PDB file of C-alpha atoms in Angstrom:
ATOM      1  CA  MET A   1      24.811  10.204   8.470  1.00  0.00           C
ATOM      2  CA  PRO A   2      26.437  13.332   6.987  1.00  0.00           C
ATOM      3  CA  PRO A   3      29.988  12.904   5.706  1.00  0.00           C
ATOM      4  CA  GLY A   4      32.895  14.538   7.433  1.00  0.00           C
ATOM      5  CA  PRO A   5      35.216  13.947  10.373  1.00  0.00           C
ATOM      6  CA  LEU A   6      33.763  12.684  13.627  1.00  0.00           C
ATOM      7  CA  ARG A   7      34.808  13.580  17.103  1.00  0.00           C
ATOM      8  CA  GLU A   8      35.586  10.708  19.438  1.00  0.00           C
ATOM      9  CA  TYR A   9      33.579  10.391  22.644  1.00  0.00           C
ATOM     10  CA  SER A  10      33.725   7.919  25.490  1.00  0.00           C
ATOM     11  CA  ASP A  11      30.768   5.592  25.831  1.00  0.00           C
ATOM     12  CA  PRO A  12      28.272   7.292  28.175  1.00  0.00           C
ATOM     13  CA  LYS A  13      26.572   3.984  29.003  1.00  0.00           C
ATOM     14  CA  SER A  14      29.409   2.692  31.153  1.00  0.00           C
ATOM     15  CA  SER A  15      29.541   5.838  33.275  1.00  0.00           C
ATOM     16  CA  ALA A  16      25.730   5.874  33.460  1.00  0.00           C
ATOM     17  CA  ALA A  17      25.734   2.386  34.977  1.00  0.00           C
ATOM     18  CA  ARG A  18      28.252   3.379  37.642  1.00  0.00           C
ATOM     19  CA  PHE A  19      26.856   6.844  38.407  1.00  0.00           C
ATOM     20  CA  PRO A  20      23.103   6.892  37.618  1.00  0.00           C
ATOM     21  CA  PHE A  21      22.529  10.256  39.317  1.00  0.00           C
ATOM     22  CA  VAL A  22      25.314  11.877  37.290  1.00  0.00           C
ATOM     23  CA  ALA A  23      23.886  10.375  34.115  1.00  0.00           C
ATOM     24  CA  LEU A  24      20.411  11.688  34.980  1.00  0.00           C
ATOM     25  CA  LEU A  25      21.823  15.123  35.724  1.00  0.00           C
ATOM     26  CA  LYS A  26      23.686  15.144  32.420  1.00  0.00           C
ATOM     27  CA  ARG A  27      20.565  14.156  30.471  1.00  0.00           C
ATOM     28  CA  GLY A  28      18.640  16.976  32.108  1.00  0.00           C
ATOM     29  CA  THR A  29      21.417  19.489  31.457  1.00  0.00           C
ATOM     30  CA  ASP A  30      21.685  18.392  27.826  1.00  0.00           C
ATOM     31  CA  ALA A  31      17.939  18.830  27.393  1.00  0.00           C
ATOM     32  CA  VAL A  32      17.984  22.347  28.850  1.00  0.00           C
ATOM     33  CA  LEU A  33      21.022  23.490  26.878  1.00  0.00           C
ATOM     34  CA  TYR A  34      20.537  21.779  23.527  1.00  0.00           C
ATOM     35  CA  SER A  35      16.778  22.347  23.264  1.00  0.00           C
ATOM     36  CA  SER A  36      17.504  26.093  23.532  1.00  0.00           C
ATOM     37  CA  LEU A  37      15.688  26.554  26.843  1.00  0.00           C
ATOM     38  CA  LEU A  38      18.698  28.377  28.279  1.00  0.00           C
ATOM     39  CA  VAL A  39      19.200  30.678  25.289  1.00  0.00           C
ATOM     40  CA  SER A  40      15.458  31.497  25.334  1.00  0.00           C
ATOM     41  CA  ALA A  41      15.729  32.369  29.021  1.00  0.00           C
ATOM     42  CA  ALA A  42      18.758  34.503  28.136  1.00  0.00           C
ATOM     43  CA  ALA A  43      16.757  36.467  25.551  1.00  0.00           C
ATOM     44  CA  THR A  44      14.038  37.073  28.135  1.00  0.00           C
ATOM     45  CA  GLY A  45      16.640  38.021  30.735  1.00  0.00           C
ATOM     46  CA  LEU A  46      18.335  40.582  28.483  1.00  0.00           C
ATOM     47  CA  THR A  47      14.946  42.107  27.669  1.00  0.00           C
ATOM     48  CA  TRP A  48      14.136  42.237  31.364  1.00  0.00           C
ATOM     49  CA  ALA A  49      17.497  43.918  32.023  1.00  0.00           C
ATOM     50  CA  THR A  50      16.499  46.704  29.632  1.00  0.00           C
ATOM     51  CA  PHE A  51      13.228  47.217  31.506  1.00  0.00           C
ATOM     52  CA  LEU A  52      15.224  47.349  34.749  1.00  0.00           C
ATOM     53  CA  PHE A  53      17.405  50.092  33.294  1.00  0.00           C
ATOM     54  CA  TRP A  54      14.256  52.211  32.959  1.00  0.00           C
ATOM     55  CA  HIS A  55      13.032  51.097  36.411  1.00  0.00           C
ATOM     56  CA  ALA A  56       9.996  49.441  34.877  1.00  0.00           C
ATOM     57  CA  PRO A  57       8.688  45.895  35.436  1.00  0.00           C
ATOM     58  CA  ILE A  58       8.658  43.575  32.463  1.00  0.00           C
ATOM     59  CA  PRO A  59       5.112  42.502  31.557  1.00  0.00           C
ATOM     60  CA  GLY A  60       4.854  38.781  32.251  1.00  0.00           C
ATOM     61  CA  ARG A  61       3.076  37.993  28.993  1.00  0.00           C
ATOM     62  CA  LEU A  62       5.724  39.889  26.988  1.00  0.00           C
ATOM     63  CA  GLY A  63       8.408  37.845  28.713  1.00  0.00           C
ATOM     64  CA  VAL A  64       6.598  34.642  27.765  1.00  0.00           C
ATOM     65  CA  LEU A  65       6.182  35.899  24.186  1.00  0.00           C
ATOM     66  CA  ILE A  66       9.914  36.546  23.804  1.00  0.00           C
ATOM     67  CA  PHE A  67      10.788  33.230  25.446  1.00  0.00           C
ATOM     68  CA  ALA A  68       8.400  31.278  23.186  1.00  0.00           C
ATOM     69  CA  ALA A  69       9.436  33.091  19.996  1.00  0.00           C
ATOM     70  CA  THR A  70      13.115  32.478  20.707  1.00  0.00           C
ATOM     71  CA  LEU A  71      12.421  28.841  21.516  1.00  0.00           C
ATOM     72  CA  PHE A  72      10.585  28.437  18.206  1.00  0.00           C
ATOM     73  CA  LEU A  73      13.272  30.104  16.082  1.00  0.00           C
ATOM     74  CA  TYR A  74      16.194  28.212  17.588  1.00  0.00           C
ATOM     75  CA  ASN A  75      14.503  24.822  17.517  1.00  0.00           C
ATOM     76  CA  ILE A  76      13.117  25.145  14.007  1.00  0.00           C
ATOM     77  CA  ASP A  77      16.654  26.071  12.968  1.00  0.00           C
ATOM     78  CA  SER A  78      17.945  22.899  14.660  1.00  0.00           C
ATOM     79  CA  VAL A  79      15.691  20.578  12.631  1.00  0.00           C
ATOM     80  CA  LEU A  80      16.107  22.072   9.160  1.00  0.00           C
ATOM     81  CA  PRO A  81      16.673  19.071   6.837  1.00  0.00           C
ATOM     82  CA  TYR A  82      19.331  20.692   4.651  1.00  0.00           C
ATOM     83  CA  LYS A  83      21.632  21.271   7.638  1.00  0.00           C
ATOM     84  CA  TYR A  84      22.005  17.514   8.093  1.00  0.00           C
ATOM     85  CA  ARG A  85      23.157  17.080   4.512  1.00  0.00           C
ATOM     86  CA  GLN A  86      26.107  19.396   5.052  1.00  0.00           C
ATOM     87  CA  GLN A  87      29.574  18.171   5.853  1.00  0.00           C
ATOM     88  CA  ALA A  88      29.972  18.863   9.520  1.00  0.00           C
ATOM     89  CA  VAL A  89      31.796  17.918  12.647  1.00  0.00           C
ATOM     90  CA  LEU A  90      29.426  15.768  14.695  1.00  0.00           C
ATOM     91  CA  SER A  91      29.917  17.147  18.175  1.00  0.00           C
ATOM     92  CA  GLU A  92      28.062  15.811  21.180  1.00  0.00           C
ATOM     93  CA  ARG A  93      25.547  18.618  20.770  1.00  0.00           C
ATOM     94  CA  LYS A  94      24.943  17.810  17.096  1.00  0.00           C
ATOM     95  CA  LEU A  95      24.465  14.125  17.907  1.00  0.00           C
ATOM     96  CA  TRP A  96      21.929  15.043  20.597  1.00  0.00           C
ATOM     97  CA  LEU A  97      20.040  17.199  18.106  1.00  0.00           C
ATOM     98  CA  LEU A  98      19.997  14.345  15.586  1.00  0.00           C
ATOM     99  CA  ARG A  99      18.532  11.969  18.166  1.00  0.00           C
ATOM    100  CA  HIS A 100      15.818  14.393  19.263  1.00  0.00           C
ATOM    101  CA  ARG A 101      14.694  15.986  16.027  1.00  0.00           C
ATOM    102  CA  ARG A 102      11.034  14.972  16.469  1.00  0.00           C
ATOM    103  CA  GLU A 103      10.858  16.305  20.001  1.00  0.00           C
ATOM    104  CA  LEU A 104      12.531  19.555  18.951  1.00  0.00           C
ATOM    105  CA  PHE A 105      10.089  19.990  16.074  1.00  0.00           C
ATOM    106  CA  ALA A 106       7.140  19.416  18.426  1.00  0.00           C
ATOM    107  CA  LEU A 107       8.608  21.941  20.866  1.00  0.00           C
ATOM    108  CA  ALA A 108       9.030  24.433  18.027  1.00  0.00           C
ATOM    109  CA  VAL A 109       5.387  24.028  16.950  1.00  0.00           C
ATOM    110  CA  LEU A 110       4.141  24.420  20.521  1.00  0.00           C
ATOM    111  CA  SER A 111       6.302  27.510  21.030  1.00  0.00           C
ATOM    112  CA  LEU A 112       5.041  29.041  17.789  1.00  0.00           C
ATOM    113  CA  ALA A 113       1.454  28.505  18.911  1.00  0.00           C
ATOM    114  CA  VAL A 114       2.099  30.206  22.264  1.00  0.00           C
ATOM    115  CA  ALA A 115       3.955  33.115  20.664  1.00  0.00           C
ATOM    116  CA  GLY A 116       1.245  33.507  18.000  1.00  0.00           C
ATOM    117  CA  VAL A 117      -1.583  33.658  20.531  1.00  0.00           C
ATOM    118  CA  LEU A 118       0.243  36.216  22.689  1.00  0.00           C
ATOM    119  CA  PHE A 119       1.190  38.322  19.666  1.00  0.00           C
ATOM    120  CA  TRP A 120      -2.396  38.363  18.418  1.00  0.00           C
ATOM    121  CA  THR A 121      -4.132  38.983  21.739  1.00  0.00           C
ATOM    122  CA  ASP A 122      -1.719  41.418  23.392  1.00  0.00           C
ATOM    123  CA  GLY A 123      -1.934  44.226  20.864  1.00  0.00           C
ATOM    124  CA  TRP A 124       1.330  43.775  18.938  1.00  0.00           C
ATOM    125  CA  ARG A 125      -0.309  43.643  15.511  1.00  0.00           C
ATOM    126  CA  HIS A 126       0.524  47.284  14.773  1.00  0.00           C
ATOM    127  CA  LEU A 127       4.194  46.218  14.884  1.00  0.00           C
ATOM    128  CA  THR A 128       3.743  43.359  12.424  1.00  0.00           C
ATOM    129  CA  LEU A 129       6.171  44.821   9.877  1.00  0.00           C
ATOM    130  CA  PHE A 130       8.800  45.664  12.489  1.00  0.00           C
ATOM    131  CA  LEU A 131       8.681  42.311  14.272  1.00  0.00           C
ATOM    132  CA  GLY A 132       8.063  40.498  10.988  1.00  0.00           C
ATOM    133  CA  HIS A 133      11.338  41.640   9.471  1.00  0.00           C
ATOM    134  CA  LEU A 134      13.196  40.381  12.555  1.00  0.00           C
ATOM    135  CA  ALA A 135      11.423  37.032  12.279  1.00  0.00           C
ATOM    136  CA  ALA A 136      12.212  36.884   8.554  1.00  0.00           C
ATOM    137  CA  ILE A 137      15.925  37.468   9.160  1.00  0.00           C
ATOM    138  CA  SER A 138      15.908  34.781  11.859  1.00  0.00           C
ATOM    139  CA  LEU A 139      14.128  32.234   9.653  1.00  0.00           C
ATOM    140  CA  LEU A 140      16.185  32.955   6.535  1.00  0.00           C
ATOM    141  CA  TYR A 141      19.399  32.925   8.564  1.00  0.00           C
ATOM    142  CA  SER A 142      19.816  29.177   8.021  1.00  0.00           C
ATOM    143  CA  MET A 143      17.444  28.508   5.108  1.00  0.00           C
ATOM    144  CA  PRO A 144      18.853  28.376   1.556  1.00  0.00           C
ATOM    145  CA  VAL A 145      17.635  31.554  -0.135  1.00  0.00           C
ATOM    146  CA  VAL A 146      20.415  32.627  -2.540  1.00  0.00           C
ATOM    147  CA  ARG A 147      21.977  30.551  -5.322  1.00  0.00           C
ATOM    148  CA  ILE A 148      25.717  31.265  -5.618  1.00  0.00           C
ATOM    149  CA  HIS A 149      27.969  29.347  -8.024  1.00  0.00           C
ATOM    150  CA  GLY A 150      25.355  26.629  -8.388  1.00  0.00           C
ATOM    151  CA  ARG A 151      24.840  26.127  -4.636  1.00  0.00           C
ATOM    152  CA  TRP A 152      21.978  27.379  -2.497  1.00  0.00           C
ATOM    153  CA  ARG A 153      23.174  29.518   0.393  1.00  0.00           C
ATOM    154  CA  ALA A 154      21.524  30.815   3.551  1.00  0.00           C
ATOM    155  CA  LEU A 155      22.024  34.347   4.845  1.00  0.00           C
ATOM    156  CA  ARG A 156      24.525  33.002   7.367  1.00  0.00           C
ATOM    157  CA  ASP A 157      26.673  31.713   4.492  1.00  0.00           C
ATOM    158  CA  LEU A 158      27.267  35.162   3.012  1.00  0.00           C
ATOM    159  CA  PRO A 159      30.841  36.214   3.858  1.00  0.00           C
ATOM    160  CA  LEU A 160      31.228  37.698   7.374  1.00  0.00           C
ATOM    161  CA  LEU A 161      27.508  38.503   7.624  1.00  0.00           C
ATOM    162  CA  LYS A 162      26.314  36.026  10.252  1.00  0.00           C
ATOM    163  CA  ILE A 163      27.571  37.774  13.407  1.00  0.00           C
ATOM    164  CA  PHE A 164      26.036  41.096  12.347  1.00  0.00           C
ATOM    165  CA  LEU A 165      22.662  39.458  11.661  1.00  0.00           C
ATOM    166  CA  ILE A 166      22.735  37.843  15.093  1.00  0.00           C
ATOM    167  CA  ALA A 167      23.711  41.064  16.862  1.00  0.00           C
ATOM    168  CA  TYR A 168      21.095  43.100  14.980  1.00  0.00           C
ATOM    169  CA  VAL A 169      18.184  40.803  15.806  1.00  0.00           C
ATOM    170  CA  TRP A 170      19.174  40.174  19.427  1.00  0.00           C
ATOM    171  CA  SER A 171      19.718  43.880  20.118  1.00  0.00           C
ATOM    172  CA  ALA A 172      16.454  44.816  18.404  1.00  0.00           C
ATOM    173  CA  ILE A 173      14.437  42.351  20.466  1.00  0.00           C
ATOM    174  CA  THR A 174      16.101  43.054  23.807  1.00  0.00           C
ATOM    175  CA  VAL A 175      16.393  46.855  23.512  1.00  0.00           C
ATOM    176  CA  TRP A 176      13.970  48.158  20.908  1.00  0.00           C
ATOM    177  CA  VAL A 177      10.984  46.063  21.994  1.00  0.00           C
ATOM    178  CA  PRO A 178      11.141  47.328  25.620  1.00  0.00           C
ATOM    179  CA  ALA A 179      11.619  50.883  24.318  1.00  0.00           C
ATOM    180  CA  LEU A 180       8.554  50.605  22.079  1.00  0.00           C
ATOM    181  CA  TYR A 181       6.503  49.074  24.884  1.00  0.00           C
ATOM    182  CA  LEU A 182       7.409  51.980  27.190  1.00  0.00           C
ATOM    183  CA  GLY A 183       6.621  54.549  24.488  1.00  0.00           C
ATOM    184  CA  LYS A 184      10.202  55.659  23.861  1.00  0.00           C
ATOM    185  CA  ALA A 185      11.387  56.743  20.417  1.00  0.00           C
ATOM    186  CA  LEU A 186      14.000  54.476  18.832  1.00  0.00           C
ATOM    187  CA  GLY A 187      15.963  57.590  17.897  1.00  0.00           C
ATOM    188  CA  ASP A 188      16.180  58.765  21.504  1.00  0.00           C
ATOM    189  CA  PRO A 189      19.876  59.138  22.492  1.00  0.00           C
ATOM    190  CA  VAL A 190      19.515  56.784  25.473  1.00  0.00           C
ATOM    191  CA  VAL A 191      17.861  54.125  23.314  1.00  0.00           C
ATOM    192  CA  LEU A 192      20.566  54.481  20.664  1.00  0.00           C
ATOM    193  CA  VAL A 193      23.369  54.089  23.219  1.00  0.00           C
ATOM    194  CA  LEU A 194      21.687  51.096  24.871  1.00  0.00           C
ATOM    195  CA  TYR A 195      21.175  49.475  21.481  1.00  0.00           C
ATOM    196  CA  ALA A 196      24.771  50.047  20.380  1.00  0.00           C
ATOM    197  CA  ARG A 197      26.112  48.810  23.726  1.00  0.00           C
ATOM    198  CA  ARG A 198      24.082  45.598  23.412  1.00  0.00           C
ATOM    199  CA  PHE A 199      24.965  45.242  19.723  1.00  0.00           C
ATOM    200  CA  PHE A 200      28.731  45.198  20.307  1.00  0.00           C
ATOM    201  CA  PHE A 201      28.357  42.907  23.317  1.00  0.00           C
ATOM    202  CA  ILE A 202      26.419  40.370  21.235  1.00  0.00           C
ATOM    203  CA  LEU A 203      28.958  40.689  18.389  1.00  0.00           C
ATOM    204  CA  ASN A 204      31.614  39.369  20.757  1.00  0.00           C
ATOM    205  CA  LEU A 205      29.456  36.394  21.786  1.00  0.00           C
ATOM    206  CA  ALA A 206      28.673  35.657  18.137  1.00  0.00           C
ATOM    207  CA  LEU A 207      32.411  35.445  17.465  1.00  0.00           C
ATOM    208  CA  VAL A 208      32.687  32.883  20.286  1.00  0.00           C
ATOM    209  CA  PHE A 209      30.283  30.639  18.395  1.00  0.00           C
ATOM    210  CA  ASP A 210      32.128  31.280  15.136  1.00  0.00           C
ATOM    211  CA  ILE A 211      35.185  29.878  16.886  1.00  0.00           C
ATOM    212  CA  ARG A 212      33.153  26.856  17.982  1.00  0.00           C
ATOM    213  CA  ASP A 213      31.980  26.269  14.397  1.00  0.00           C
ATOM    214  CA  TYR A 214      35.383  26.884  12.811  1.00  0.00           C
ATOM    215  CA  THR A 215      35.782  23.451  11.167  1.00  0.00           C
ATOM    216  CA  LYS A 216      32.098  23.068  10.316  1.00  0.00           C
ATOM    217  CA  ASP A 217      32.002  26.447   8.604  1.00  0.00           C
ATOM    218  CA  ARG A 218      35.180  25.630   6.674  1.00  0.00           C
ATOM    219  CA  LEU A 219      33.687  22.355   5.436  1.00  0.00           C
ATOM    220  CA  SER A 220      30.433  24.033   4.393  1.00  0.00           C
ATOM    221  CA  GLY A 221      32.197  26.951   2.696  1.00  0.00           C
ATOM    222  CA  THR A 222      30.916  29.615   5.089  1.00  0.00           C
ATOM    223  CA  ARG A 223      33.417  32.476   5.329  1.00  0.00           C
ATOM    224  CA  THR A 224      33.630  33.701   8.920  1.00  0.00           C
ATOM    225  CA  PHE A 225      36.116  35.851  10.801  1.00  0.00           C
ATOM    226  CA  PRO A 226      38.040  32.860  12.244  1.00  0.00           C
ATOM    227  CA  GLY A 227      38.198  31.211   8.822  1.00  0.00           C
ATOM    228  CA  LEU A 228      39.439  34.320   7.026  1.00  0.00           C
ATOM    229  CA  PHE A 229      41.607  36.019   9.640  1.00  0.00           C
ATOM    230  CA  GLY A 230      42.521  33.272  12.092  1.00  0.00           C
ATOM    231  CA  LEU A 231      41.566  32.511  15.685  1.00  0.00           C
ATOM    232  CA  ARG A 232      43.948  34.945  17.385  1.00  0.00           C
ATOM    233  CA  ALA A 233      42.817  37.904  15.260  1.00  0.00           C
ATOM    234  CA  THR A 234      39.187  36.951  15.907  1.00  0.00           C
ATOM    235  CA  LYS A 235      39.752  36.979  19.654  1.00  0.00           C
ATOM    236  CA  TRP A 236      41.357  40.409  19.502  1.00  0.00           C
ATOM    237  CA  LEU A 237      38.423  41.617  17.415  1.00  0.00           C
ATOM    238  CA  GLY A 238      36.024  40.287  20.053  1.00  0.00           C
ATOM    239  CA  LEU A 239      37.912  42.175  22.754  1.00  0.00           C
ATOM    240  CA  ALA A 240      37.714  45.313  20.606  1.00  0.00           C
ATOM    241  CA  PHE A 241      33.928  44.882  20.339  1.00  0.00           C
ATOM    242  CA  LEU A 242      33.733  44.535  24.133  1.00  0.00           C
ATOM    243  CA  THR A 243      35.817  47.661  24.599  1.00  0.00           C
ATOM    244  CA  VAL A 244      33.450  49.652  22.386  1.00  0.00           C
ATOM    245  CA  SER A 245      30.488  48.237  24.314  1.00  0.00           C
ATOM    246  CA  ALA A 246      32.039  49.236  27.643  1.00  0.00           C
ATOM    247  CA  LEU A 247      32.751  52.775  26.415  1.00  0.00           C
ATOM    248  CA  LEU A 248      29.137  53.318  25.325  1.00  0.00           C
ATOM    249  CA  ILE A 249      27.788  54.637  28.625  1.00  0.00           C
ATOM    250  CA  PRO A 250      24.072  55.529  28.722  1.00  0.00           C
ATOM    251  CA  PRO A 251      23.320  58.981  30.176  1.00  0.00           C
ATOM    252  CA  GLY A 252      22.419  59.000  33.839  1.00  0.00           C
ATOM    253  CA  VAL A 253      24.314  55.851  34.833  1.00  0.00           C
ATOM    254  CA  SER A 254      26.014  56.167  38.220  1.00  0.00           C
ATOM    255  CA  THR A 255      29.651  55.197  38.740  1.00  0.00           C
ATOM    256  CA  HIS A 256      28.625  52.299  40.999  1.00  0.00           C
ATOM    257  CA  HIS A 257      26.107  51.084  38.425  1.00  0.00           C
ATOM    258  CA  LEU A 258      28.725  51.286  35.690  1.00  0.00           C
ATOM    259  CA  LEU A 259      31.335  49.367  37.684  1.00  0.00           C
ATOM    260  CA  VAL A 260      28.901  46.545  38.373  1.00  0.00           C
ATOM    261  CA  LEU A 261      27.869  46.401  34.722  1.00  0.00           C
ATOM    262  CA  THR A 262      31.493  45.835  33.703  1.00  0.00           C
ATOM    263  CA  VAL A 263      31.367  42.370  35.312  1.00  0.00           C
ATOM    264  CA  PRO A 264      29.615  40.691  32.328  1.00  0.00           C
ATOM    265  CA  THR A 265      31.978  42.524  29.966  1.00  0.00           C
ATOM    266  CA  LEU A 266      35.054  41.197  31.749  1.00  0.00           C
ATOM    267  CA  LEU A 267      33.611  37.669  31.832  1.00  0.00           C
ATOM    268  CA  ALA A 268      32.847  37.896  28.105  1.00  0.00           C
ATOM    269  CA  GLY A 269      36.473  38.814  27.481  1.00  0.00           C
ATOM    270  CA  VAL A 270      37.685  35.755  29.384  1.00  0.00           C
ATOM    271  CA  ILE A 271      35.261  33.471  27.542  1.00  0.00           C
ATOM    272  CA  ILE A 272      36.313  34.558  24.054  1.00  0.00           C
ATOM    273  CA  TRP A 273      40.017  34.550  24.923  1.00  0.00           C
ATOM    274  CA  TYR A 274      39.894  30.911  26.020  1.00  0.00           C
ATOM    275  CA  ALA A 275      37.398  29.804  23.367  1.00  0.00           C
ATOM    276  CA  ASP A 276      38.511  26.939  21.142  1.00  0.00           C
ATOM    277  CA  GLU A 277      36.555  24.511  18.990  1.00  0.00           C
ATOM    278  CA  THR A 278      38.055  21.583  20.906  1.00  0.00           C
ATOM    279  CA  ARG A 279      36.426  22.696  24.156  1.00  0.00           C
ATOM    280  CA  PRO A 280      33.369  20.767  25.381  1.00  0.00           C
ATOM    281  CA  ASP A 281      29.971  21.848  24.105  1.00  0.00           C
ATOM    282  CA  TYR A 282      29.091  22.981  27.622  1.00  0.00           C
ATOM    283  CA  TYR A 283      31.727  25.712  27.357  1.00  0.00           C
ATOM    284  CA  PHE A 284      29.646  27.394  24.673  1.00  0.00           C
ATOM    285  CA  ALA A 285      26.109  26.330  25.539  1.00  0.00           C
ATOM    286  CA  LEU A 286      26.477  26.984  29.268  1.00  0.00           C
ATOM    287  CA  LEU A 287      29.102  29.709  29.662  1.00  0.00           C
ATOM    288  CA  ALA A 288      28.545  31.848  26.558  1.00  0.00           C
ATOM    289  CA  ASP A 289      24.730  31.664  26.579  1.00  0.00           C
ATOM    290  CA  GLY A 290      24.625  31.788  30.376  1.00  0.00           C
ATOM    291  CA  LEU A 291      26.632  35.012  30.327  1.00  0.00           C
ATOM    292  CA  MET A 292      23.561  36.809  29.007  1.00  0.00           C
ATOM    293  CA  LEU A 293      21.691  35.734  32.134  1.00  0.00           C
ATOM    294  CA  VAL A 294      24.575  37.131  34.171  1.00  0.00           C
ATOM    295  CA  GLN A 295      23.807  40.508  32.612  1.00  0.00           C
ATOM    296  CA  PHE A 296      20.244  40.226  33.869  1.00  0.00           C
ATOM    297  CA  VAL A 297      21.348  39.177  37.373  1.00  0.00           C
ATOM    298  CA  VAL A 298      23.778  42.098  37.536  1.00  0.00           C
ATOM    299  CA  ALA A 299      21.101  44.545  36.368  1.00  0.00           C
ATOM    300  CA  TRP A 300      18.673  43.128  38.942  1.00  0.00           C
ATOM    301  CA  TRP A 301      21.250  43.496  41.706  1.00  0.00           C
ATOM    302  CA  VAL A 302      22.066  47.084  40.822  1.00  0.00           C
ATOM    303  CA  VAL A 303      18.423  48.119  40.758  1.00  0.00           C
TER     304      VAL A 303
END
């Protein structure tokens, strides 16, 4: 077991014996959240929301490709051996991941196979370099690639870089991929505004998870915004990112459409303002990741 402070949890067995349905529901919820099924659905939902903006249906096989690729990247990241040698706070989520490493690895392999088949058969090979660089950033995000002061560091460990890597990849997948599929130039003003709007929105959510990982990142030597500037300053920065996102209005958006689209922005502001590493894992895994699905629901409702 990795060294470092442990969080105290009540014994789930006693409550499971008294409330078997609740225990079953919790096991199912844990599996959905901690195996990255929800975050993969969120990536698909945000991509779908971009298609809805252009009044176009998302191709089903593209949706499955994005879901499977996200599921692979997040689960392969969860089972990397070096991450379990780091000093870390063992939250309920981390303990669940430790207990299910084999299942997560099998899920990652299966997801990679599905994504690979769809990529190869659906005519995406001409975008190998474009999609490949996004995959490379995602894989190297948590893998030791740079030796600094005698220690191997991943891209996420470089000072203040992690949130920008996350925002870049998520915005590229959920905005640029739909644009390319629909034959739109990435330099088109509408595409640029949509990308920037999504980029700053994701930056705020990335800061929420930096707040969650505050102690873990301190123990591992990763310099993040909360670690360098404090929690309060980080929250204000997140609100600033959301403000920029809200002010980036794509051409042709009606006033009604714009007002409805502010709902996810306002919710994101509430989530980061009340974020704290002592909050339950569900606060982050359910609320923060689920907020991206709210964006899809709102876009669906408007259209």
